[in-house]
Amino acid sequence: MKNKTEIRFSVLVLLILLAAFSRVVPHMANFSPLGVIGLFGAAYFSRAWQAFLVPIAATWLSDLFINNVIYAQYYPEFTWFYPGFYWQYGSYLLITAFGLLLFRKNVSVVRVAGGALTSGVLFFLITNFACWTGSTVYAQNFGGLMTCYAAGIPYYKGTLLGDLFYSGVLFGGYYFLQARFPVLRTEKR
């Protein structure tokens, strides 16, 4: 039984790492797997701490690579964390918490699609709020906040498309893997 659990855990970690590192492939703005890997972890890890830790660790590792290898010319020193990372990471943790509630009973196409749509909205609201709070461009009042949200709308397209795409790839791919390899079938929580 322990071997089965270890195999399933290893495959889930590998899929999440592959998704996180797919960010190095050129893509449209905000087309990213990061919200969805939290949902995916919430749906399939047998323990809540794994659902939180693995996706956020994969995100951080991919950030380390992107910031220090791909964008090294923009950072004079090794970058462990970029400015404002806590807003994005906080949104990913909130998405994972939402996923734990959403997938508490089962994983279905409707729940996955609803989760993907909701995770994109949560990310949009949190990160654009963060942009507004730390900005000298937008007035620090309700009107400035609404202007900031309006300015973020064009980027939401990439978030939405990325969430839908990666939901299909991760959840759909894992569904087919489970059908082919019964060892990957999820234990009940």
mmCIF file of C-alpha atoms in Angstrom:
data_model
loop_
_atom_site.group_PDB
_atom_site.id
_atom_site.type_symbol
_atom_site.label_atom_id
_atom_site.label_comp_id
_atom_site.label_asym_id
_atom_site.label_seq_id
_atom_site.Cartn_x
_atom_site.Cartn_y
_atom_site.Cartn_z
ATOM 1 C CA MET A 1 0.000 0.000 0.000
ATOM 2 C CA LYS A 2 2.822 2.383 0.836
ATOM 3 C CA ASN A 3 4.413 1.784 -2.579
ATOM 4 C CA LYS A 4 1.120 2.671 -4.309
ATOM 5 C CA THR A 5 0.916 5.916 -2.343
ATOM 6 C CA GLU A 6 4.527 6.778 -3.159
ATOM 7 C CA ILE A 7 3.997 6.133 -6.871
ATOM 8 C CA ARG A 8 0.871 8.306 -6.957
ATOM 9 C CA PHE A 9 2.599 11.067 -4.976
ATOM 10 C CA SER A 10 5.644 10.979 -7.280
ATOM 11 C CA VAL A 11 3.519 11.180 -10.433
ATOM 12 C CA LEU A 12 1.517 14.101 -9.024
ATOM 13 C CA VAL A 13 4.712 15.951 -8.075
ATOM 14 C CA LEU A 14 6.186 15.304 -11.525
ATOM 15 C CA LEU A 15 3.069 16.580 -13.319
ATOM 16 C CA ILE A 16 2.990 19.715 -11.174
ATOM 17 C CA LEU A 17 6.704 20.381 -11.745
ATOM 18 C CA LEU A 18 6.311 19.888 -15.500
ATOM 19 C CA ALA A 19 3.373 22.286 -15.551
ATOM 20 C CA ALA A 20 5.217 24.885 -13.455
ATOM 21 C CA PHE A 21 8.314 24.714 -15.640
ATOM 22 C CA SER A 22 6.215 24.964 -18.816
ATOM 23 C CA ARG A 23 6.298 28.691 -18.044
ATOM 24 C CA VAL A 24 9.675 28.842 -19.799
ATOM 25 C CA VAL A 25 7.955 28.168 -23.140
ATOM 26 C CA PRO A 26 7.032 31.474 -24.835
ATOM 27 C CA HIS A 27 3.379 32.283 -24.215
ATOM 28 C CA MET A 28 0.888 35.138 -24.093
ATOM 29 C CA ALA A 29 0.826 37.388 -21.024
ATOM 30 C CA ASN A 30 -0.562 35.631 -17.927
ATOM 31 C CA PHE A 31 -1.016 32.288 -19.740
ATOM 32 C CA SER A 32 0.140 30.205 -16.821
ATOM 33 C CA PRO A 33 -0.471 26.896 -15.019
ATOM 34 C CA LEU A 34 0.117 28.327 -11.550
ATOM 35 C CA GLY A 35 -3.484 28.730 -10.380
ATOM 36 C CA VAL A 36 -4.460 25.366 -11.783
ATOM 37 C CA ILE A 37 -1.621 23.437 -10.142
ATOM 38 C CA GLY A 38 -3.074 24.485 -6.781
ATOM 39 C CA LEU A 39 -6.483 23.171 -7.805
ATOM 40 C CA PHE A 40 -4.914 19.985 -9.161
ATOM 41 C CA GLY A 41 -2.983 19.410 -5.952
ATOM 42 C CA ALA A 42 -6.114 20.048 -3.900
ATOM 43 C CA ALA A 43 -8.042 17.519 -5.965
ATOM 44 C CA TYR A 44 -5.548 14.670 -5.874
ATOM 45 C CA PHE A 45 -3.115 14.820 -2.969
ATOM 46 C CA SER A 46 -4.314 12.699 -0.070
ATOM 47 C CA ARG A 47 -3.152 15.243 2.520
ATOM 48 C CA ALA A 48 -3.962 18.950 2.607
ATOM 49 C CA TRP A 49 -0.394 19.971 3.491
ATOM 50 C CA GLN A 50 0.817 18.300 0.279
ATOM 51 C CA ALA A 51 -1.801 20.190 -1.723
ATOM 52 C CA PHE A 52 -0.418 23.466 -0.372
ATOM 53 C CA LEU A 53 3.295 22.669 -0.260
ATOM 54 C CA VAL A 54 3.966 20.942 -3.590
ATOM 55 C CA PRO A 55 2.367 23.532 -5.920
ATOM 56 C CA ILE A 56 3.839 26.513 -4.046
ATOM 57 C CA ALA A 57 7.284 24.861 -3.982
ATOM 58 C CA ALA A 58 7.037 24.118 -7.721
ATOM 59 C CA THR A 59 6.044 27.734 -8.329
ATOM 60 C CA TRP A 60 9.003 28.978 -6.298
ATOM 61 C CA LEU A 61 11.461 26.651 -8.054
ATOM 62 C CA SER A 62 10.214 27.764 -11.464
ATOM 63 C CA ASP A 63 10.462 31.405 -10.314
ATOM 64 C CA LEU A 64 14.073 30.801 -9.234
ATOM 65 C CA PHE A 65 14.901 29.399 -12.654
ATOM 66 C CA ILE A 66 13.071 32.096 -14.607
ATOM 67 C CA ASN A 67 14.426 35.000 -12.544
ATOM 68 C CA ASN A 68 18.013 33.771 -12.297
ATOM 69 C CA VAL A 69 18.558 32.047 -15.632
ATOM 70 C CA ILE A 70 16.124 33.378 -18.213
ATOM 71 C CA TYR A 71 15.890 36.936 -16.857
ATOM 72 C CA ALA A 72 19.316 37.048 -15.202
ATOM 73 C CA GLN A 73 20.272 40.252 -17.037
ATOM 74 C CA TYR A 74 17.450 42.097 -15.223
ATOM 75 C CA TYR A 75 18.555 41.118 -11.727
ATOM 76 C CA PRO A 76 22.044 42.169 -10.581
ATOM 77 C CA GLU A 77 22.139 39.512 -7.848
ATOM 78 C CA PHE A 78 20.639 36.083 -7.302
ATOM 79 C CA THR A 79 16.914 36.573 -6.754
ATOM 80 C CA TRP A 80 15.227 34.361 -4.179
ATOM 81 C CA PHE A 81 11.929 36.286 -4.301
ATOM 82 C CA TYR A 82 10.745 39.111 -6.536
ATOM 83 C CA PRO A 83 9.031 42.242 -5.188
ATOM 84 C CA GLY A 84 5.395 41.586 -4.347
ATOM 85 C CA PHE A 85 5.691 37.796 -4.685
ATOM 86 C CA TYR A 86 3.604 37.350 -1.541
ATOM 87 C CA TRP A 87 0.482 38.664 -3.288
ATOM 88 C CA GLN A 88 0.771 36.105 -6.082
ATOM 89 C CA TYR A 89 1.773 33.277 -3.777
ATOM 90 C CA GLY A 90 -1.046 34.247 -1.418
ATOM 91 C CA SER A 91 -3.507 34.034 -4.295
ATOM 92 C CA TYR A 92 -2.190 30.560 -5.187
ATOM 93 C CA LEU A 93 -2.607 29.403 -1.583
ATOM 94 C CA LEU A 94 -6.155 30.791 -1.518
ATOM 95 C CA ILE A 95 -6.894 28.975 -4.785
ATOM 96 C CA THR A 96 -5.607 25.742 -3.218
ATOM 97 C CA ALA A 97 -7.833 26.265 -0.160
ATOM 98 C CA PHE A 98 -10.775 26.853 -2.495
ATOM 99 C CA GLY A 99 -9.843 23.654 -4.352
ATOM 100 C CA LEU A 100 -9.831 21.633 -1.130
ATOM 101 C CA LEU A 101 -13.420 22.739 -0.534
ATOM 102 C CA LEU A 102 -14.456 22.312 -4.165
ATOM 103 C CA PHE A 103 -13.060 18.799 -4.585
ATOM 104 C CA ARG A 104 -13.929 17.573 -1.092
ATOM 105 C CA LYS A 105 -16.547 15.163 -2.460
ATOM 106 C CA ASN A 106 -15.383 14.414 -5.994
ATOM 107 C CA VAL A 107 -13.632 15.620 -9.123
ATOM 108 C CA SER A 108 -15.893 16.260 -12.118
ATOM 109 C CA VAL A 109 -15.712 18.223 -15.357
ATOM 110 C CA VAL A 110 -18.146 20.803 -13.971
ATOM 111 C CA ARG A 111 -16.124 21.248 -10.770
ATOM 112 C CA VAL A 112 -12.849 21.519 -12.693
ATOM 113 C CA ALA A 113 -14.273 24.099 -15.113
ATOM 114 C CA GLY A 114 -15.849 26.052 -12.254
ATOM 115 C CA GLY A 115 -12.598 25.883 -10.315
ATOM 116 C CA ALA A 116 -10.598 27.124 -13.298
ATOM 117 C CA LEU A 117 -12.939 30.072 -13.812
ATOM 118 C CA THR A 118 -13.005 30.937 -10.115
ATOM 119 C CA SER A 119 -9.246 30.635 -9.677
ATOM 120 C CA GLY A 120 -8.688 33.112 -12.507
ATOM 121 C CA VAL A 121 -11.060 35.600 -10.913
ATOM 122 C CA LEU A 122 -9.388 35.224 -7.499
ATOM 123 C CA PHE A 123 -5.949 35.748 -9.040
ATOM 124 C CA PHE A 124 -7.181 38.790 -10.983
ATOM 125 C CA LEU A 125 -8.804 40.414 -7.942
ATOM 126 C CA ILE A 126 -5.882 39.805 -5.576
ATOM 127 C CA THR A 127 -3.007 40.701 -7.891
ATOM 128 C CA ASN A 128 -4.648 43.803 -9.301
ATOM 129 C CA PHE A 129 -5.480 44.929 -5.774
ATOM 130 C CA ALA A 130 -1.781 44.459 -4.990
ATOM 131 C CA CYS A 131 -0.830 46.503 -8.033
ATOM 132 C CA TRP A 132 -3.127 49.299 -6.863
ATOM 133 C CA THR A 133 -1.857 49.308 -3.257
ATOM 134 C CA GLY A 134 1.762 49.640 -4.282
ATOM 135 C CA SER A 135 1.254 52.061 -7.142
ATOM 136 C CA THR A 136 1.827 55.756 -7.606
ATOM 137 C CA VAL A 137 0.037 55.525 -10.969
ATOM 138 C CA TYR A 138 -3.440 54.963 -9.517
ATOM 139 C CA ALA A 139 -5.191 57.208 -7.012
ATOM 140 C CA GLN A 140 -5.421 55.514 -3.628
ATOM 141 C CA ASN A 141 -9.210 55.607 -3.534
ATOM 142 C CA PHE A 142 -12.090 53.518 -4.876
ATOM 143 C CA GLY A 143 -11.892 55.183 -8.282
ATOM 144 C CA GLY A 144 -8.183 54.403 -8.517
ATOM 145 C CA LEU A 145 -8.843 50.788 -7.583
ATOM 146 C CA MET A 146 -11.506 50.477 -10.279
ATOM 147 C CA THR A 147 -9.154 52.077 -12.812
ATOM 148 C CA CYS A 148 -6.486 49.551 -11.857
ATOM 149 C CA TYR A 149 -8.934 46.666 -12.296
ATOM 150 C CA ALA A 150 -9.988 48.060 -15.679
ATOM 151 C CA ALA A 151 -6.338 48.286 -16.750
ATOM 152 C CA GLY A 152 -5.875 44.633 -15.798
ATOM 153 C CA ILE A 153 -8.760 43.327 -17.909
ATOM 154 C CA PRO A 154 -6.671 42.759 -21.078
ATOM 155 C CA TYR A 155 -4.377 40.456 -19.074
ATOM 156 C CA TYR A 156 -7.306 38.437 -17.756
ATOM 157 C CA LYS A 157 -7.708 36.833 -21.185
ATOM 158 C CA GLY A 158 -4.350 35.074 -20.772
ATOM 159 C CA THR A 159 -5.229 34.027 -17.224
ATOM 160 C CA LEU A 160 -8.577 32.581 -18.310
ATOM 161 C CA LEU A 161 -7.161 30.778 -21.347
ATOM 162 C CA GLY A 162 -4.216 29.450 -19.332
ATOM 163 C CA ASP A 163 -6.461 28.189 -16.543
ATOM 164 C CA LEU A 164 -8.780 26.436 -18.994
ATOM 165 C CA PHE A 165 -5.910 24.964 -21.024
ATOM 166 C CA TYR A 166 -3.929 23.698 -18.047
ATOM 167 C CA SER A 167 -7.082 22.359 -16.373
ATOM 168 C CA GLY A 168 -7.713 20.268 -19.456
ATOM 169 C CA VAL A 169 -4.100 19.115 -19.660
ATOM 170 C CA LEU A 170 -3.605 18.315 -15.966
ATOM 171 C CA PHE A 171 -7.028 17.016 -14.971
ATOM 172 C CA GLY A 172 -7.747 15.376 -18.332
ATOM 173 C CA GLY A 173 -4.271 13.907 -18.585
ATOM 174 C CA TYR A 174 -4.395 12.529 -15.067
ATOM 175 C CA TYR A 175 -7.861 11.067 -15.702
ATOM 176 C CA PHE A 176 -6.458 9.085 -18.634
ATOM 177 C CA LEU A 177 -3.379 8.076 -16.646
ATOM 178 C CA GLN A 178 -5.631 6.788 -13.852
ATOM 179 C CA ALA A 179 -7.633 4.744 -16.374
ATOM 180 C CA ARG A 180 -4.433 3.237 -17.791
ATOM 181 C CA PHE A 181 -2.593 2.789 -14.469
ATOM 182 C CA PRO A 182 -4.956 1.878 -11.584
ATOM 183 C CA VAL A 183 -2.149 2.512 -9.063
ATOM 184 C CA LEU A 184 -2.769 6.234 -9.654
ATOM 185 C CA ARG A 185 -6.389 6.157 -8.572
ATOM 186 C CA THR A 186 -7.009 8.520 -5.703
ATOM 187 C CA GLU A 187 -7.613 7.289 -2.193
ATOM 188 C CA LYS A 188 -10.616 8.737 -0.436
ATOM 189 C CA ARG A 189 -9.738 11.458 2.087
#
